[in-house]
CSV table of C-alpha atoms in Angstrom, one decimal:
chain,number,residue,atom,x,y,z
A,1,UNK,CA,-43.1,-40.3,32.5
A,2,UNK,CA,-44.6,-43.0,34.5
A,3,UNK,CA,-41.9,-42.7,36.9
A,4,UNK,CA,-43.7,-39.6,38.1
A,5,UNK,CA,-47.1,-41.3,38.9
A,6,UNK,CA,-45.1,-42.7,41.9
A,7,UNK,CA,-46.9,-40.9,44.6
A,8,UNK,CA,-43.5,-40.3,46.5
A,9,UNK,CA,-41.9,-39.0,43.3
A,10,UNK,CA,-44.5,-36.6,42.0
A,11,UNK,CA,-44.0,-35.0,45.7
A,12,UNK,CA,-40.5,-34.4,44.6
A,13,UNK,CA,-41.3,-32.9,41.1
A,14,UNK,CA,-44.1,-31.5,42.6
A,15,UNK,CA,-42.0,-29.2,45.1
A,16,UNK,CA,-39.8,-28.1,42.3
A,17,UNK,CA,-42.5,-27.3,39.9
A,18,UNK,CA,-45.0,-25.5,42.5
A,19,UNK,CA,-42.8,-22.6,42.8
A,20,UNK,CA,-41.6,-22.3,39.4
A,21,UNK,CA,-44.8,-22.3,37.8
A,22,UNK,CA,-46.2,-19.7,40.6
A,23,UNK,CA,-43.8,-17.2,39.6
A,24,UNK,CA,-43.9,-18.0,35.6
A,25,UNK,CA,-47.7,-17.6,36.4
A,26,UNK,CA,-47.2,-14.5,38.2
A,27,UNK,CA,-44.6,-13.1,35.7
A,28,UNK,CA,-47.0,-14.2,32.7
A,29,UNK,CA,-50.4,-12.4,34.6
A,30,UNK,CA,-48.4,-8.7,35.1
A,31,UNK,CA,-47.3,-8.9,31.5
A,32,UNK,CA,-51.1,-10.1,30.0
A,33,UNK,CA,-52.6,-7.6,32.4
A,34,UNK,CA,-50.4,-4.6,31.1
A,35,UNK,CA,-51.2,-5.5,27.3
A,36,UNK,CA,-54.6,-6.0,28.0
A,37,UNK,CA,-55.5,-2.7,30.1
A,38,UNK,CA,-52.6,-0.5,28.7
A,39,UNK,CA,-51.3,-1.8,25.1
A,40,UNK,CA,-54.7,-3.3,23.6
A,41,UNK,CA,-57.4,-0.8,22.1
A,42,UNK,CA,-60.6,0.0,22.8
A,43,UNK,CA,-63.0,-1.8,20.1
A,44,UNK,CA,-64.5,0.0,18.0
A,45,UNK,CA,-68.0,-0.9,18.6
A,46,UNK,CA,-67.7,-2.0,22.2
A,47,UNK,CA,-65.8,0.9,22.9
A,48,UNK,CA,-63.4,-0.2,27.0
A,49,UNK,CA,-65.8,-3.1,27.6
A,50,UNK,CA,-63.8,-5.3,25.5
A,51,UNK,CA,-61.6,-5.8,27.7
A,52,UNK,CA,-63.8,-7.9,29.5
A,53,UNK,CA,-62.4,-10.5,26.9
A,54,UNK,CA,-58.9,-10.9,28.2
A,55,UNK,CA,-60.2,-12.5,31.5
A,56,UNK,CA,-64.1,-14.0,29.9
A,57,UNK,CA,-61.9,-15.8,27.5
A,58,UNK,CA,-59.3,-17.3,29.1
A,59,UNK,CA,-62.1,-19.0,31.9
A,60,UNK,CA,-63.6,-20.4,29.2
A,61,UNK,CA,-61.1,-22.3,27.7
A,62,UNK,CA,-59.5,-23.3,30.9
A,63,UNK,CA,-63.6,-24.2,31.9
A,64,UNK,CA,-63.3,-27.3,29.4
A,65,UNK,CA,-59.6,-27.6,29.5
A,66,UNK,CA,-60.3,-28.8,33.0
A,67,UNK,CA,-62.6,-31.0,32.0
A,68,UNK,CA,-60.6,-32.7,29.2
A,69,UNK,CA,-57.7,-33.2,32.2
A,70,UNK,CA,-60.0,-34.7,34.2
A,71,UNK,CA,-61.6,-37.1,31.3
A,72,UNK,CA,-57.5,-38.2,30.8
A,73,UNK,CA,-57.4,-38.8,34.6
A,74,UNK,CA,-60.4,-40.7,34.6
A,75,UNK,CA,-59.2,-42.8,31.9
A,76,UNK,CA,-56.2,-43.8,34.2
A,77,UNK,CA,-58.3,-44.0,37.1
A,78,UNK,CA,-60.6,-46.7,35.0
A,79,UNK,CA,-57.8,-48.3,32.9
A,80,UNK,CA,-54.7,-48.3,35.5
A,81,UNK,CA,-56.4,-47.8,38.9
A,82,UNK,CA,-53.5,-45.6,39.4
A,83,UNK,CA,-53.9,-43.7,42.8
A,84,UNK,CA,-52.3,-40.6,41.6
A,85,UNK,CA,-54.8,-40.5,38.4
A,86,UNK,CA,-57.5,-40.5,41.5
A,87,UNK,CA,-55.8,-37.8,43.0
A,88,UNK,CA,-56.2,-35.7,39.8
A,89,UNK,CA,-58.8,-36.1,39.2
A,90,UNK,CA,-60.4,-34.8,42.5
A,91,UNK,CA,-57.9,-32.0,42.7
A,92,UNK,CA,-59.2,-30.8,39.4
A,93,UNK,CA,-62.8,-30.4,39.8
A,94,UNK,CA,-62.5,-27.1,42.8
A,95,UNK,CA,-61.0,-25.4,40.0
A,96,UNK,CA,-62.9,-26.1,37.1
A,97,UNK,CA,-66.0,-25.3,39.0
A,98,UNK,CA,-63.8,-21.8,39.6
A,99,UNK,CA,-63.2,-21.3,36.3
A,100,UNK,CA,-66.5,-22.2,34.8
A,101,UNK,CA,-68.3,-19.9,37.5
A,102,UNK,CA,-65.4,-16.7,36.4
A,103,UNK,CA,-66.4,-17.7,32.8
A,104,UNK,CA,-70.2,-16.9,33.6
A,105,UNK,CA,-70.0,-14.4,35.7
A,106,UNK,CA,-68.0,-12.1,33.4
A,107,UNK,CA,-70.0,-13.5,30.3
A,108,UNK,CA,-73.1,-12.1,32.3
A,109,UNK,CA,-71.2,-9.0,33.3
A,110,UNK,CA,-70.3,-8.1,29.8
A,111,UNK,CA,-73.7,-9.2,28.2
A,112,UNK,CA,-75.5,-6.3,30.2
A,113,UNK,CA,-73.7,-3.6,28.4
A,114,UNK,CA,-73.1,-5.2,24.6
A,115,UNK,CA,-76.5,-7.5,24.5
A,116,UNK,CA,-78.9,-5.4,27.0
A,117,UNK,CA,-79.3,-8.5,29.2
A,118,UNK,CA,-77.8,-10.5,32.2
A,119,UNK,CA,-78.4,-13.9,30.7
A,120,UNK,CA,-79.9,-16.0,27.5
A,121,UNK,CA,-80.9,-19.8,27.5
A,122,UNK,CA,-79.2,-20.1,24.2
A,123,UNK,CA,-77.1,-22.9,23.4
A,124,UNK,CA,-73.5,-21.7,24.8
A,125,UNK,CA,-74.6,-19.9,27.7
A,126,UNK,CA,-76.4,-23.2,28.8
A,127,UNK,CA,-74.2,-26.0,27.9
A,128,UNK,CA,-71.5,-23.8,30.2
A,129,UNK,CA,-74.1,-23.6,32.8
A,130,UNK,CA,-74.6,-27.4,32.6
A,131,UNK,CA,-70.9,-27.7,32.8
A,132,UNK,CA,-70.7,-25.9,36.2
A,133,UNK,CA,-74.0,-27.9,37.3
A,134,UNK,CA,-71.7,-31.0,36.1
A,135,UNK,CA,-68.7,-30.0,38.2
A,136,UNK,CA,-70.4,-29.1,41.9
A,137,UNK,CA,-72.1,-32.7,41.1
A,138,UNK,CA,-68.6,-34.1,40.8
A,139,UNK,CA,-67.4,-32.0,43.7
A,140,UNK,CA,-70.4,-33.7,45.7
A,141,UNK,CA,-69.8,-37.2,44.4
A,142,UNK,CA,-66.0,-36.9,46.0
A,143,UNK,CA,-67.6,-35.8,49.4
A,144,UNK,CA,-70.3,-38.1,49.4
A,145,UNK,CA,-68.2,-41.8,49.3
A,146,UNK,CA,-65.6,-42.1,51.6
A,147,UNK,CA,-63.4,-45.0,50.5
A,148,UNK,CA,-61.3,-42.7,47.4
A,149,UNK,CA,-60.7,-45.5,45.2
A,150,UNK,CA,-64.8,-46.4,45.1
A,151,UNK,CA,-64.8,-42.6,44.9
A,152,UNK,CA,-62.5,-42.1,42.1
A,153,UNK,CA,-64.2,-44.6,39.7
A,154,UNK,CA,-67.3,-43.2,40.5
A,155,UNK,CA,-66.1,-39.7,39.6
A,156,UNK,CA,-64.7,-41.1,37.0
A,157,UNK,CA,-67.4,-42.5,35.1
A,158,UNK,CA,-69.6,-39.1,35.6
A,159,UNK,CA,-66.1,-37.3,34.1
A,160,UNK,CA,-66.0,-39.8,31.0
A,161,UNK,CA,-70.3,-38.9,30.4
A,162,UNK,CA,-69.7,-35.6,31.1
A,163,UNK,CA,-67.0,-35.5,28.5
A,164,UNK,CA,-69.8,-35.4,25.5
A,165,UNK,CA,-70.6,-31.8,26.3
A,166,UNK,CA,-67.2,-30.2,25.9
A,167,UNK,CA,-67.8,-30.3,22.1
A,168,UNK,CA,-71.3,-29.6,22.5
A,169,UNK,CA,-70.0,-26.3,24.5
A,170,UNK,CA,-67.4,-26.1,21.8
A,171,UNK,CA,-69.5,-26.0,18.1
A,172,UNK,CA,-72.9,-24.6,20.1
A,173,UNK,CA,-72.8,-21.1,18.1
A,174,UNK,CA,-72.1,-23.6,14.9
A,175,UNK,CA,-74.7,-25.8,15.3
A,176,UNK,CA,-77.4,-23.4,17.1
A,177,UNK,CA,-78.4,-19.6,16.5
A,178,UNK,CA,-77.3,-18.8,19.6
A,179,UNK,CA,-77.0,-14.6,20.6
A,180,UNK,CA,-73.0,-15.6,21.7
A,181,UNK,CA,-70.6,-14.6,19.1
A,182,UNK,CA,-69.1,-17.6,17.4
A,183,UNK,CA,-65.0,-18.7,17.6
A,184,UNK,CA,-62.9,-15.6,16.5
A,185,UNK,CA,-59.8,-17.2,17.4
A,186,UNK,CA,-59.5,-21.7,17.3
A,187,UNK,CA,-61.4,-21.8,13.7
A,188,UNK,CA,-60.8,-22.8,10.3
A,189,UNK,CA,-59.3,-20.3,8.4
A,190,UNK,CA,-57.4,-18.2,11.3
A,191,UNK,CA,-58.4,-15.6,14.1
A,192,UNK,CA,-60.6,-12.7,13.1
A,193,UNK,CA,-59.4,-10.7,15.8
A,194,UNK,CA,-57.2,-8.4,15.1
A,195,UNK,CA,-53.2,-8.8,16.5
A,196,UNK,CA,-53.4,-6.0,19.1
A,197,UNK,CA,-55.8,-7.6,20.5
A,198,UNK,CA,-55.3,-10.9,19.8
A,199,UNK,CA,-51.5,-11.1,21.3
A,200,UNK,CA,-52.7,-9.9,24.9
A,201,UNK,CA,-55.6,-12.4,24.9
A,202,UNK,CA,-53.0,-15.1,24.4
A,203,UNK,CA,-50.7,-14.0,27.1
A,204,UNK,CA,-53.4,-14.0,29.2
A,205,UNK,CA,-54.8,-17.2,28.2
A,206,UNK,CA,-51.3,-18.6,29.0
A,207,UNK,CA,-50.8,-17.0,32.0
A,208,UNK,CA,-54.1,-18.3,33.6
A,209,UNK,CA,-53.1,-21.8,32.3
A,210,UNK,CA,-49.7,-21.7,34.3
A,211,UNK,CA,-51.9,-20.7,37.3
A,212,UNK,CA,-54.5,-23.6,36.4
A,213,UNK,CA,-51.6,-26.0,36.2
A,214,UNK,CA,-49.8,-24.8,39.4
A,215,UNK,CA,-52.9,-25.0,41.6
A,216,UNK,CA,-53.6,-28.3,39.9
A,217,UNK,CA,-50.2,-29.8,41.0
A,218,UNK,CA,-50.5,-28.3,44.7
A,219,UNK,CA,-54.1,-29.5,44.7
A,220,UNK,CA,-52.7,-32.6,44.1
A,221,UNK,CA,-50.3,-32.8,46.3
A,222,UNK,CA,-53.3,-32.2,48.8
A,223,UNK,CA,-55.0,-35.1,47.8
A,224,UNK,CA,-51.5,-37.4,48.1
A,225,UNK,CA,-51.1,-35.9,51.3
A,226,UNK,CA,-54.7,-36.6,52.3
A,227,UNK,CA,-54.5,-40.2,51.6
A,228,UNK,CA,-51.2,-40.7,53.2
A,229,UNK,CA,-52.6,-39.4,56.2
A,230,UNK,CA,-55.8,-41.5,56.0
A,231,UNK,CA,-53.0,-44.5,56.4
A,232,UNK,CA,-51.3,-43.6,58.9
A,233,UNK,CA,-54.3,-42.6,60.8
A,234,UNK,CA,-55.6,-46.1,60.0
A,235,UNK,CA,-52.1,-47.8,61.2
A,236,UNK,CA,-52.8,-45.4,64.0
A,237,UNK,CA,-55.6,-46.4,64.9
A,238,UNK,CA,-55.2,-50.8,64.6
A,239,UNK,CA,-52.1,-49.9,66.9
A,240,UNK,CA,-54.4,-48.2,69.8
A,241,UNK,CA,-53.1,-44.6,68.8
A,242,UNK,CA,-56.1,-42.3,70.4
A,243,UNK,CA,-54.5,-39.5,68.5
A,244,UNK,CA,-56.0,-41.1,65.1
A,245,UNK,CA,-59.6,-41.5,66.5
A,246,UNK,CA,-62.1,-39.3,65.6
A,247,UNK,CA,-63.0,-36.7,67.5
A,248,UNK,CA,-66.1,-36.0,69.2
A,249,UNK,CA,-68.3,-33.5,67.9
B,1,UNK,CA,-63.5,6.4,32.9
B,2,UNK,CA,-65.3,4.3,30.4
B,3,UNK,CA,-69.3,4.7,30.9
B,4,UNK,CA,-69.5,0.6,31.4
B,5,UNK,CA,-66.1,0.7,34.1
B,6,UNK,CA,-68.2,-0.9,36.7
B,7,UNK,CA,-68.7,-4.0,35.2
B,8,UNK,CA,-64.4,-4.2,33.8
B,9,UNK,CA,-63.6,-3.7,37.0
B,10,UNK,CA,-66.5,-6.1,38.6
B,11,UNK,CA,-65.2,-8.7,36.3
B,12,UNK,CA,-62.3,-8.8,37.3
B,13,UNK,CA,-62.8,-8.6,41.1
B,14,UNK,CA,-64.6,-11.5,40.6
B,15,UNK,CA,-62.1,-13.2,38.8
B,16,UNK,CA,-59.2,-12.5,41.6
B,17,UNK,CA,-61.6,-13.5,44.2
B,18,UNK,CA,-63.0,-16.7,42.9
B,19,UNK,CA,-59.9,-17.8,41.6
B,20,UNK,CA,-57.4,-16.0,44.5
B,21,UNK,CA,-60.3,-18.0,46.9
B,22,UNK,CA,-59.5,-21.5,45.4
B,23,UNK,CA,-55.8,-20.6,45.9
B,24,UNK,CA,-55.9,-20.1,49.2
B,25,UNK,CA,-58.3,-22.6,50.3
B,26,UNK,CA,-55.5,-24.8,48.7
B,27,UNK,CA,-52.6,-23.5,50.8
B,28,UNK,CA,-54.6,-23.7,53.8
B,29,UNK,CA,-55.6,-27.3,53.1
B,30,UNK,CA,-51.9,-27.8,52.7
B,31,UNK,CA,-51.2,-26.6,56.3
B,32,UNK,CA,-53.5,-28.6,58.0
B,33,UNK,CA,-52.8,-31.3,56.1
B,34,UNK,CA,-49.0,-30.9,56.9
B,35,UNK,CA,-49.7,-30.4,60.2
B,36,UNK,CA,-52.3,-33.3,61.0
B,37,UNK,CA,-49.4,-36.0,59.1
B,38,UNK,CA,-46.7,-34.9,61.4
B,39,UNK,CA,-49.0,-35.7,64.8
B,40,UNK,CA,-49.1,-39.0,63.6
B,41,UNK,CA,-46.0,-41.2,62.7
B,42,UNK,CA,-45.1,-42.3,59.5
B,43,UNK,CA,-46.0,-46.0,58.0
B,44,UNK,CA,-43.9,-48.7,57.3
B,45,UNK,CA,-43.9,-48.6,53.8
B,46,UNK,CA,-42.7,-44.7,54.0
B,47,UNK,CA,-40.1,-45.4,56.5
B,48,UNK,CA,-38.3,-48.1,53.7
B,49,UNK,CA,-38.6,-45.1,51.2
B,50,UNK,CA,-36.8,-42.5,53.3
């Protein structure tokens, strides 16, 4: 496993995995799509809007399932100072921020109709709005300190602080009356959902993992990219290249 | 058509375009990156690993 934190290797698995999980991605996306607009049933009380579901959902999860990779990154940016952990964990935080904002924007777009309103300050609806708050900061902190490996411990202390409100996110509705449903599917005791519906929410929920991963691994291959070009621009640059010098505004 | 349509299919747009957005600002930052590295020559350290 460790042999694929070389920066030089992960390129290599990288170019083999990017195209596989695109198409896997793809393949899964069609197929959840179908079910979910074609297979699954209207609900009974919330008549089509339900299907708002098979993509509100899946941001969600992927919202703090981004997070938690990041907070394992961190953890080998801290621990290992490993480069590619860095790398990770920077690549990471564009799409969480993507996620989290899909995740409130279809909440919001699906709350109109079923709760008569665009938006609550109860207790789930906030702690994902302090998520995304949490992941432009992060997004900032990378751009703001040029030197990546001062950046990445940086980012990686926020990451590990910011950690504490994934379960906060998660038990919210548990621990708060909030107006957002709570869990129908990771509880004790089962999903309440019913299997018609259930089984295209998963596909989806797969498929916009695959993506999330994909993106993840071509985002950072950006990032091992970025820094090899920072060296040679730096080699560059001691040698008298004027090709590596900045350019004037 | 369902009486609430608008916001299924605005949910959705905005899910292909936020996410479809981050996937091409990806593959764009992949170009130029690609294309910056090969202006400039490799390091030493790459060079032994070829």
């Amino acid at each position: 496993m460790l042999r694929f934190a070389n920066p030089a290797n992960f390129l290599r698995l990288a170019a083999v995995l990017v195209p596989t999980g695109a198409v896997l991605s793809a393949l899964t996306l069609t197929l959840g799509l179908y079910l979910s607009f074609f297979v699954a049933p209207a609900d009974y009380q919330q008549g089509q809007t339900v299907r708002i579901m098979y993509i509100h959902v899946p941001a969600a999860w992927l919202a703090m399932f981004c997070w938690g990779t990041m907070t394992l990154a961190a953890l080998g940016s801290l621990v290992w100072r490993h480069p590619l952990a860095d790398a990770a964990q920077k690549a990471a935080a564009p799409l969480g921020a993507a996620f989290t904002f899909v995740c409130l924007v279809t909440g919001s777009l699906w709350g109109k109709p079923m709760w008569g309103t665009w938006w609550v300050w109860d207790a789930r609806l906030t702690s994902v709005l302090v998520l995304f708050i949490m992941y432009l900061g992060l997004i900032a902190l990378w751009r703001s300190i040029d030197e990546p490996s001062r950046a990445g411990r940086a980012a990686a202390i926020l990451t590990l602080v910011g950690s504490i409100n994934l379960p906060i996110i998660k038990f919210s509705v548990d621990w708060w009356n909030t107006l957002h449903q709570p869990a129908s599917v990771f509880r004790a005791g089962g999903p309440t959902i019913h299997p018609t519906m259930l089984w295209p929410l998963l596909t989806m929920a797969i498929g916009m993992t695959l993506l999330f991963i994909t993106l993840h691994l071509m985002a950072t291959r950006n990032e091992v990219l970025r820094r090899r070009l920072r060296r040679r621009a730096i080699l560059a640059a001691e040698a008298g290249d004027s090709r590596a010098m900045p350019q004037e505004a | 058509m369902s009486a609430h349509a608008w916001f299924i299919l605005a949910s959705y747009a905005i899910a292909a375009l936020a996410i479809g957005g981050a996937a091409l600002a990806i593959v764009l930052d992949h170009r130029a990156l690609k294309h910056a590295l090969a202006k400039l020559p490799a390091s030493p350290d790459e060079e032994a690993r070829k």
